[in-house]
């Protein structure tokens, strides 16, 4: 068990019976650390008891349960015992749904380490100097990794390439610097998309830069910008809708195919989110008819099997930056049709979330505003109660 220095609430064992009996898959009990005899929790799962004390009936020793690992989140509705106090438990409490019991201190700590800021980025005047500040800041945050993408983007633009897909943010910065050399900013599709990438990045940076795992996120933004942008946009949306969202780094650290995000449903359950950013849905593709969109969605579903299955249920997220008129409405319709037709074959997918670049504008002072449209299609064939909270 983990030693906790500050005072925490304590459940006091009122008899020789366990304080809590947890139903579900059988695992070893939690035994008192003092007498090494009393069973404090039958069928103990540490994720269900976070940062609280359990006092033994026989020897009065208080066993402290561990805190959450850094970056972990609580379910939406844990049971908080407050910040201190002793609670006598006369007979065993039965935990049937792996409800998480914790305290105010743990809830506050987890929120501080994992919750994004509420405000998005401040106003941004589009100047050469400010663009350089954006690239310099990310280069610092990523430990010097971003500069190589900036240099590659410069070479790509000098060779008159329309796009540098390896890092769209680096391309956006260099493309906009070149455009600022003109007397008037030309609002081509390239420029609009570059502005969208730039402002989208600034918004997610403002919200997520204080996250405990942001140093890891910063390196991923360099290596996988498009994917990371969509990941953090949907994470912000889910948080704003009332969900506690976690960045999933555990599996990736050991080289596994792992989903990008997750929600904790209970002490034993998570709902994972796998983000896809298919090249076919990027702004460079001008011909996106319904048949092609349908194939893209079906391919995303098929390729998600490695990250989402019944042992790791979740949501598929598909990002798009196509600015064709009516694209987002058509795409959402196609996603709904595919999910209704194919959902039964993917019972572990709770739904498909689409993230699409919707609008970009620049006022007379070259201040940027942009918006992304987010839509959630629920899979009616999901194998259990659907836990997604979309807000109101």
CSV table of C-alpha atoms in Angstrom, one decimal:
chain,number,residue,atom,x,y,z
A,1,UNK,CA,0.0,0.0,0.0
A,2,UNK,CA,1.1,3.6,-0.5
A,3,UNK,CA,1.9,5.8,2.5
A,4,UNK,CA,-0.2,8.9,2.5
A,5,UNK,CA,1.1,11.7,4.7
A,6,UNK,CA,-1.9,14.0,5.0
A,7,UNK,CA,-5.1,13.1,6.8
A,8,UNK,CA,-7.5,11.1,4.8
A,9,UNK,CA,-11.0,9.7,5.4
A,10,UNK,CA,-11.0,6.2,7.0
A,11,UNK,CA,-13.5,3.3,6.9
A,12,UNK,CA,-13.4,1.6,10.3
A,13,UNK,CA,-14.1,-2.2,10.4
A,14,UNK,CA,-16.9,-2.8,12.9
A,15,UNK,CA,-16.6,-6.6,13.1
A,16,UNK,CA,-14.5,-9.5,11.8
A,17,UNK,CA,-16.4,-9.3,8.5
A,18,UNK,CA,-14.8,-7.5,5.6
A,19,UNK,CA,-15.4,-3.8,5.3
A,20,UNK,CA,-16.3,-4.2,1.6
A,21,UNK,CA,-17.2,-7.3,-0.4
A,22,UNK,CA,-16.7,-6.7,-4.1
A,23,UNK,CA,-18.6,-8.8,-6.6
A,24,UNK,CA,-17.2,-9.8,-9.9
A,25,UNK,CA,-14.1,-11.6,-11.1
A,26,UNK,CA,-12.4,-13.2,-8.2
A,27,UNK,CA,-9.1,-11.7,-7.1
A,28,UNK,CA,-7.1,-11.9,-3.8
A,29,UNK,CA,-8.5,-10.0,-0.8
A,30,UNK,CA,-6.9,-7.0,0.9
A,31,UNK,CA,-5.3,-8.1,4.2
A,32,UNK,CA,-4.5,-5.8,7.1
A,33,UNK,CA,-0.9,-4.7,6.9
A,34,UNK,CA,-0.7,-4.6,10.7
A,35,UNK,CA,-1.8,-8.0,11.9
A,36,UNK,CA,-1.6,-9.7,8.5
A,37,UNK,CA,-4.8,-11.5,9.3
A,38,UNK,CA,-8.0,-9.5,9.0
A,39,UNK,CA,-9.6,-9.3,5.6
A,40,UNK,CA,-10.4,-5.6,4.9
A,41,UNK,CA,-11.8,-6.0,1.4
A,42,UNK,CA,-13.0,-9.3,-0.1
A,43,UNK,CA,-12.1,-9.6,-3.8
A,44,UNK,CA,-9.9,-6.5,-3.7
A,45,UNK,CA,-9.4,-4.3,-6.8
A,46,UNK,CA,-7.1,-1.4,-6.1
A,47,UNK,CA,-8.8,0.8,-8.7
A,48,UNK,CA,-12.0,0.8,-6.6
A,49,UNK,CA,-10.3,2.2,-3.4
A,50,UNK,CA,-8.2,5.3,-4.1
A,51,UNK,CA,-6.4,7.2,-1.4
A,52,UNK,CA,-8.5,6.2,1.6
A,53,UNK,CA,-7.8,4.5,5.0
A,54,UNK,CA,-9.1,1.1,6.1
A,55,UNK,CA,-8.9,0.5,9.9
A,56,UNK,CA,-8.6,-3.1,11.1
A,57,UNK,CA,-11.1,-4.4,13.7
A,58,UNK,CA,-8.5,-6.6,15.4
A,59,UNK,CA,-5.4,-4.4,15.7
A,60,UNK,CA,-6.7,-0.9,14.7
A,61,UNK,CA,-3.9,-0.5,12.2
A,62,UNK,CA,-4.9,1.8,9.3
A,63,UNK,CA,-4.0,0.4,5.8
A,64,UNK,CA,-3.9,3.2,3.2
A,65,UNK,CA,-4.9,2.4,-0.4
A,66,UNK,CA,-2.8,3.8,-3.3
A,67,UNK,CA,-3.3,7.1,-5.1
A,68,UNK,CA,-4.1,7.1,-8.8
A,69,UNK,CA,-1.1,6.9,-11.1
A,70,UNK,CA,-0.3,10.3,-12.7
A,71,UNK,CA,-2.5,10.9,-15.7
A,72,UNK,CA,-5.2,8.5,-14.6
A,73,UNK,CA,-8.8,9.7,-14.3
A,74,UNK,CA,-11.8,8.8,-12.1
A,75,UNK,CA,-15.2,7.6,-13.5
A,76,UNK,CA,-17.8,10.2,-13.9
A,77,UNK,CA,-19.5,9.5,-10.6
A,78,UNK,CA,-17.1,8.2,-7.9
A,79,UNK,CA,-18.1,8.0,-4.3
A,80,UNK,CA,-16.2,10.7,-2.3
A,81,UNK,CA,-15.8,10.3,1.4
A,82,UNK,CA,-14.8,13.9,1.8
A,83,UNK,CA,-11.4,15.1,3.0
A,84,UNK,CA,-11.3,13.5,6.4
A,85,UNK,CA,-13.2,11.6,9.1
A,86,UNK,CA,-13.8,8.1,10.4
A,87,UNK,CA,-16.8,6.0,9.3
A,88,UNK,CA,-17.7,2.9,11.3
A,89,UNK,CA,-18.9,0.1,9.0
A,90,UNK,CA,-21.0,-2.3,11.1
A,91,UNK,CA,-21.6,-4.9,8.4
A,92,UNK,CA,-20.0,-5.5,5.0
A,93,UNK,CA,-20.8,-3.1,2.2
A,94,UNK,CA,-21.4,-4.9,-1.1
A,95,UNK,CA,-19.9,-3.3,-4.2
A,96,UNK,CA,-21.7,-4.7,-7.2
A,97,UNK,CA,-20.6,-2.5,-10.0
A,98,UNK,CA,-17.0,-1.7,-9.2
A,99,UNK,CA,-17.9,1.8,-7.9
A,100,UNK,CA,-14.8,3.8,-7.0
A,101,UNK,CA,-14.4,5.1,-3.4
A,102,UNK,CA,-12.0,8.0,-2.9
A,103,UNK,CA,-11.6,11.3,-1.2
A,104,UNK,CA,-11.6,15.0,-2.1
A,105,UNK,CA,-7.8,15.3,-2.2
A,106,UNK,CA,-7.5,12.6,-4.8
A,107,UNK,CA,-10.3,14.0,-7.0
A,108,UNK,CA,-8.7,17.5,-6.9
A,109,UNK,CA,-5.2,16.1,-7.7
A,110,UNK,CA,-6.4,14.1,-10.6
A,111,UNK,CA,-8.4,17.0,-12.0
A,112,UNK,CA,-5.4,19.3,-11.7
A,113,UNK,CA,-3.1,16.9,-13.6
A,114,UNK,CA,-5.5,15.8,-16.3
A,115,UNK,CA,-8.2,18.3,-17.0
A,116,UNK,CA,-7.8,20.8,-19.9
A,117,UNK,CA,-8.2,24.5,-19.3
A,118,UNK,CA,-11.6,25.9,-20.1
A,119,UNK,CA,-10.5,28.8,-22.2
A,120,UNK,CA,-9.2,28.4,-25.8
A,121,UNK,CA,-6.4,30.5,-27.1
A,122,UNK,CA,-6.2,34.3,-27.1
A,123,UNK,CA,-6.5,36.4,-30.2
A,124,UNK,CA,-3.7,35.9,-32.6
A,125,UNK,CA,-2.5,38.6,-35.0
A,126,UNK,CA,-1.2,37.0,-38.2
A,127,UNK,CA,2.4,38.3,-38.5
A,128,UNK,CA,5.7,36.8,-39.5
A,129,UNK,CA,7.0,37.3,-35.9
A,130,UNK,CA,4.0,35.6,-34.3
A,131,UNK,CA,4.3,32.6,-36.6
A,132,UNK,CA,8.0,32.3,-35.6
A,133,UNK,CA,7.0,32.4,-32.0
A,134,UNK,CA,4.6,29.5,-32.5
A,135,UNK,CA,7.3,27.3,-34.1
A,136,UNK,CA,9.9,28.3,-31.5
A,137,UNK,CA,7.5,27.4,-28.6
A,138,UNK,CA,6.7,24.0,-30.0
A,139,UNK,CA,10.3,23.3,-30.7
A,140,UNK,CA,11.1,24.1,-27.0
A,141,UNK,CA,8.2,22.0,-25.8
A,142,UNK,CA,9.2,19.0,-27.9
A,143,UNK,CA,12.8,19.1,-26.9
A,144,UNK,CA,14.1,20.5,-30.2
A,145,UNK,CA,12.1,18.0,-32.4
A,146,UNK,CA,10.0,20.6,-34.4
A,147,UNK,CA,12.8,22.4,-36.2
A,148,UNK,CA,13.5,19.6,-38.5
A,149,UNK,CA,9.9,19.7,-39.7
A,150,UNK,CA,10.1,23.4,-40.2
A,151,UNK,CA,13.2,23.0,-42.4
A,152,UNK,CA,11.6,20.2,-44.4
A,153,UNK,CA,8.5,22.3,-44.9
A,154,UNK,CA,10.6,25.2,-46.2
A,155,UNK,CA,12.3,23.0,-48.7
A,156,UNK,CA,8.9,21.6,-49.8
A,157,UNK,CA,7.5,25.1,-50.3
A,158,UNK,CA,10.6,26.2,-52.2
A,159,UNK,CA,10.1,23.3,-54.5
A,160,UNK,CA,6.5,24.6,-55.1
A,161,UNK,CA,4.9,21.6,-53.5
A,162,UNK,CA,1.2,22.2,-52.7
A,163,UNK,CA,1.3,20.5,-49.3
A,164,UNK,CA,3.8,19.0,-46.8
A,165,UNK,CA,1.8,16.1,-45.2
A,166,UNK,CA,4.6,14.9,-42.9
A,167,UNK,CA,3.8,17.9,-40.6
A,168,UNK,CA,0.8,20.1,-41.6
A,169,UNK,CA,1.6,22.6,-38.8
A,170,UNK,CA,5.1,23.2,-40.1
A,171,UNK,CA,3.7,23.6,-43.6
A,172,UNK,CA,1.0,26.0,-42.4
A,173,UNK,CA,3.5,28.2,-40.6
A,174,UNK,CA,5.8,28.4,-43.7
A,175,UNK,CA,3.0,28.8,-46.2
A,176,UNK,CA,1.5,31.7,-44.2
A,177,UNK,CA,4.9,33.3,-43.8
A,178,UNK,CA,5.2,33.3,-47.6
A,179,UNK,CA,1.7,34.6,-48.1
A,180,UNK,CA,2.4,37.5,-45.7
A,181,UNK,CA,4.9,38.7,-48.2
A,182,UNK,CA,2.0,39.7,-50.4
A,183,UNK,CA,0.3,43.0,-50.1
A,184,UNK,CA,-2.9,41.3,-49.5
A,185,UNK,CA,-3.6,37.8,-48.0
A,186,UNK,CA,-5.0,35.6,-50.7
A,187,UNK,CA,-7.7,33.4,-49.3
A,188,UNK,CA,-7.1,30.3,-51.3
A,189,UNK,CA,-8.1,26.9,-50.1
A,190,UNK,CA,-4.4,26.3,-49.1
A,191,UNK,CA,-4.4,29.4,-47.0
A,192,UNK,CA,-7.7,28.6,-45.3
A,193,UNK,CA,-6.6,25.1,-44.4
A,194,UNK,CA,-3.2,26.5,-43.1
A,195,UNK,CA,-5.1,29.0,-40.9
A,196,UNK,CA,-7.3,26.2,-39.7
A,197,UNK,CA,-4.4,24.0,-38.7
A,198,UNK,CA,-2.6,26.9,-37.0
A,199,UNK,CA,-5.6,28.1,-35.0
A,200,UNK,CA,-6.7,24.5,-34.2
A,201,UNK,CA,-3.2,23.9,-32.8
A,202,UNK,CA,-3.2,27.1,-30.7
A,203,UNK,CA,-6.6,26.2,-29.2
A,204,UNK,CA,-5.6,22.7,-28.1
A,205,UNK,CA,-2.2,24.0,-26.9
A,206,UNK,CA,-4.0,26.5,-24.7
A,207,UNK,CA,-6.3,23.9,-23.2
A,208,UNK,CA,-3.8,20.9,-22.8
A,209,UNK,CA,-0.4,22.4,-22.1
A,210,UNK,CA,-0.7,21.9,-18.3
A,211,UNK,CA,-1.6,18.2,-18.7
A,212,UNK,CA,0.8,15.9,-16.9
A,213,UNK,CA,1.5,14.1,-20.1
A,214,UNK,CA,1.9,17.1,-22.3
A,215,UNK,CA,5.7,16.6,-22.8
A,216,UNK,CA,4.7,13.3,-24.5
A,217,UNK,CA,1.9,14.9,-26.5
A,218,UNK,CA,4.3,17.6,-27.7
A,219,UNK,CA,6.6,15.0,-29.3
A,220,UNK,CA,3.5,13.3,-30.9
A,221,UNK,CA,2.3,16.7,-32.3
A,222,UNK,CA,5.7,16.9,-34.1
A,223,UNK,CA,5.6,13.3,-35.4
A,224,UNK,CA,1.8,12.9,-36.0
A,225,UNK,CA,0.4,16.4,-36.1
A,226,UNK,CA,-2.8,15.7,-38.0
A,227,UNK,CA,-3.7,12.8,-35.8
A,228,UNK,CA,-2.8,14.6,-32.6
A,229,UNK,CA,-4.9,17.6,-33.5
A,230,UNK,CA,-8.0,15.5,-34.0
A,231,UNK,CA,-7.3,13.6,-30.8
A,232,UNK,CA,-7.1,16.7,-28.6
A,233,UNK,CA,-10.1,18.4,-30.3
A,234,UNK,CA,-12.3,15.4,-29.5
A,235,UNK,CA,-10.8,15.1,-26.0
A,236,UNK,CA,-11.8,18.7,-25.4
A,237,UNK,CA,-15.3,18.0,-26.7
A,238,UNK,CA,-15.8,15.0,-24.4
A,239,UNK,CA,-14.5,16.8,-21.4
A,240,UNK,CA,-16.9,19.8,-22.1
A,241,UNK,CA,-19.7,17.3,-22.4
A,242,UNK,CA,-19.1,16.1,-18.8
A,243,UNK,CA,-16.7,13.2,-19.2
A,244,UNK,CA,-13.4,12.7,-17.5
A,245,UNK,CA,-10.9,11.9,-20.4
A,246,UNK,CA,-7.5,10.3,-20.1
A,247,UNK,CA,-4.6,10.3,-22.6
A,248,UNK,CA,-3.7,6.6,-23.2
A,249,UNK,CA,0.1,6.3,-23.1
A,250,UNK,CA,0.5,3.0,-21.3
A,251,UNK,CA,0.2,0.6,-24.3
A,252,UNK,CA,2.1,2.8,-26.7
A,253,UNK,CA,5.1,3.0,-24.3
A,254,UNK,CA,5.7,-0.8,-24.8
A,255,UNK,CA,5.0,-0.7,-28.5
A,256,UNK,CA,1.5,-2.1,-28.5
A,257,UNK,CA,-1.4,-1.1,-30.8
A,258,UNK,CA,-3.3,1.0,-28.3
A,259,UNK,CA,-6.2,3.4,-28.6
A,260,UNK,CA,-5.5,7.1,-28.1
A,261,UNK,CA,-7.9,8.1,-25.3
A,262,UNK,CA,-10.2,6.5,-22.8
A,263,UNK,CA,-13.0,7.3,-20.3
A,264,UNK,CA,-13.0,5.4,-17.1
A,265,UNK,CA,-16.5,3.9,-16.6
A,266,UNK,CA,-15.9,2.1,-13.3
A,267,UNK,CA,-13.0,0.7,-11.3
A,268,UNK,CA,-12.7,-2.2,-13.8
A,269,UNK,CA,-14.0,-0.7,-17.1
A,270,UNK,CA,-12.7,1.8,-19.6
A,271,UNK,CA,-14.1,3.1,-22.9
A,272,UNK,CA,-11.4,3.6,-25.4
A,273,UNK,CA,-11.3,6.1,-28.3
A,274,UNK,CA,-9.3,5.3,-31.4
A,275,UNK,CA,-8.6,8.3,-33.7
A,276,UNK,CA,-8.2,7.9,-37.5
A,277,UNK,CA,-7.2,10.7,-39.9
A,278,UNK,CA,-7.5,9.1,-43.3
A,279,UNK,CA,-5.7,10.8,-46.1
A,280,UNK,CA,-8.7,10.4,-48.4
A,281,UNK,CA,-10.6,12.9,-46.2
A,282,UNK,CA,-8.0,15.6,-46.3
A,283,UNK,CA,-8.4,19.0,-48.0
A,284,UNK,CA,-6.2,17.9,-50.9
A,285,UNK,CA,-9.0,15.6,-52.2
A,286,UNK,CA,-11.5,17.5,-54.3
A,287,UNK,CA,-13.5,14.4,-55.5
A,288,UNK,CA,-15.3,12.9,-52.5
A,289,UNK,CA,-18.5,11.3,-53.6
A,290,UNK,CA,-20.7,9.2,-51.3
A,291,UNK,CA,-19.3,5.9,-52.6
A,292,UNK,CA,-15.7,6.9,-51.7
A,293,UNK,CA,-16.7,8.2,-48.3
A,294,UNK,CA,-18.6,5.0,-47.5
A,295,UNK,CA,-15.4,3.0,-48.3
A,296,UNK,CA,-13.3,5.2,-46.2
A,297,UNK,CA,-15.6,4.8,-43.2
A,298,UNK,CA,-15.7,1.0,-43.7
A,299,UNK,CA,-11.9,0.9,-43.9
A,300,UNK,CA,-11.6,2.9,-40.6
A,301,UNK,CA,-14.0,0.5,-38.9
A,302,UNK,CA,-12.0,-2.5,-40.1
A,303,UNK,CA,-8.6,-1.1,-39.2
A,304,UNK,CA,-9.9,-0.3,-35.6
A,305,UNK,CA,-10.2,-3.9,-34.7
A,306,UNK,CA,-6.7,-4.0,-33.3
A,307,UNK,CA,-7.5,-1.2,-30.9
A,308,UNK,CA,-11.2,-1.7,-30.1
A,309,UNK,CA,-12.7,-5.1,-29.3
A,310,UNK,CA,-14.9,-6.6,-26.6
A,311,UNK,CA,-12.0,-6.7,-24.2
A,312,UNK,CA,-11.3,-3.0,-25.1
A,313,UNK,CA,-14.6,-1.4,-26.1
A,314,UNK,CA,-14.7,2.1,-27.4
A,315,UNK,CA,-15.5,4.8,-29.9
A,316,UNK,CA,-14.0,5.3,-33.4
A,317,UNK,CA,-13.1,8.9,-34.2
A,318,UNK,CA,-12.6,10.0,-37.8
A,319,UNK,CA,-11.0,13.3,-38.6
A,320,UNK,CA,-11.5,15.3,-41.9
A,321,UNK,CA,-10.3,18.6,-43.3
A,322,UNK,CA,-12.1,18.6,-46.6
A,323,UNK,CA,-13.6,22.1,-47.2
A,324,UNK,CA,-15.9,21.1,-50.1
A,325,UNK,CA,-19.3,22.7,-49.8
A,326,UNK,CA,-21.8,20.4,-48.1
A,327,UNK,CA,-19.1,17.8,-47.3
A,328,UNK,CA,-19.6,17.7,-43.5
A,329,UNK,CA,-23.3,17.1,-43.8
A,330,UNK,CA,-22.9,14.5,-46.4
A,331,UNK,CA,-20.1,12.8,-44.4
A,332,UNK,CA,-22.2,12.6,-41.2
A,333,UNK,CA,-25.0,11.1,-43.2
A,334,UNK,CA,-22.7,8.4,-44.7
A,335,UNK,CA,-21.3,7.6,-41.2
A,336,UNK,CA,-24.8,7.1,-39.8
A,337,UNK,CA,-25.8,4.8,-42.7
A,338,UNK,CA,-22.6,2.7,-42.4
A,339,UNK,CA,-23.0,2.4,-38.7
A,340,UNK,CA,-26.6,1.2,-39.0
A,341,UNK,CA,-25.6,-1.3,-41.7
A,342,UNK,CA,-22.4,-2.5,-40.2
A,343,UNK,CA,-22.8,-1.8,-36.4
A,344,UNK,CA,-23.9,-5.4,-35.6
A,345,UNK,CA,-20.5,-6.6,-36.9
A,346,UNK,CA,-18.8,-4.2,-34.5
A,347,UNK,CA,-20.6,-4.6,-31.2
A,348,UNK,CA,-17.6,-3.3,-29.2
A,349,UNK,CA,-17.8,0.1,-30.9
A,350,UNK,CA,-20.1,2.4,-29.0
A,351,UNK,CA,-20.2,5.0,-31.7
A,352,UNK,CA,-18.4,6.9,-34.4
A,353,UNK,CA,-17.4,10.5,-33.7
A,354,UNK,CA,-16.5,12.7,-36.7
A,355,UNK,CA,-14.3,15.8,-36.4
A,356,UNK,CA,-14.3,18.1,-39.3
A,357,UNK,CA,-12.8,21.5,-40.2
A,358,UNK,CA,-15.9,23.7,-40.6
A,359,UNK,CA,-15.0,27.3,-41.0
A,360,UNK,CA,-12.0,29.6,-41.1
A,361,UNK,CA,-12.0,33.4,-41.2
A,362,UNK,CA,-9.6,36.3,-40.8
A,363,UNK,CA,-10.7,39.8,-39.9
A,364,UNK,CA,-9.2,43.0,-41.2
A,365,UNK,CA,-6.5,43.0,-38.6
A,366,UNK,CA,-5.5,39.5,-39.6
A,367,UNK,CA,-6.9,37.9,-36.4
A,368,UNK,CA,-7.9,34.3,-37.0
A,369,UNK,CA,-11.0,32.5,-36.0
A,370,UNK,CA,-11.7,28.8,-36.8
A,371,UNK,CA,-14.2,26.1,-35.9
A,372,UNK,CA,-14.4,22.3,-36.1
A,373,UNK,CA,-17.6,20.5,-36.2
A,374,UNK,CA,-18.0,17.4,-34.0
A,375,UNK,CA,-20.8,14.9,-34.3
A,376,UNK,CA,-21.4,11.6,-32.5
A,377,UNK,CA,-23.3,8.7,-34.1
A,378,UNK,CA,-24.3,6.1,-31.5
A,379,UNK,CA,-24.1,2.4,-32.4
A,380,UNK,CA,-27.5,0.9,-31.5
A,381,UNK,CA,-25.9,-2.6,-31.7
A,382,UNK,CA,-23.4,-1.9,-28.9
A,383,UNK,CA,-23.1,-5.0,-26.7
A,384,UNK,CA,-24.0,-3.2,-23.4
A,385,UNK,CA,-25.5,0.0,-22.1
A,386,UNK,CA,-23.9,2.9,-24.0
A,387,UNK,CA,-21.9,5.1,-21.6
A,388,UNK,CA,-21.2,8.1,-23.8
A,389,UNK,CA,-22.5,11.3,-22.3
A,390,UNK,CA,-22.9,13.9,-25.1
A,391,UNK,CA,-24.1,16.7,-22.9
A,392,UNK,CA,-27.2,18.7,-23.7
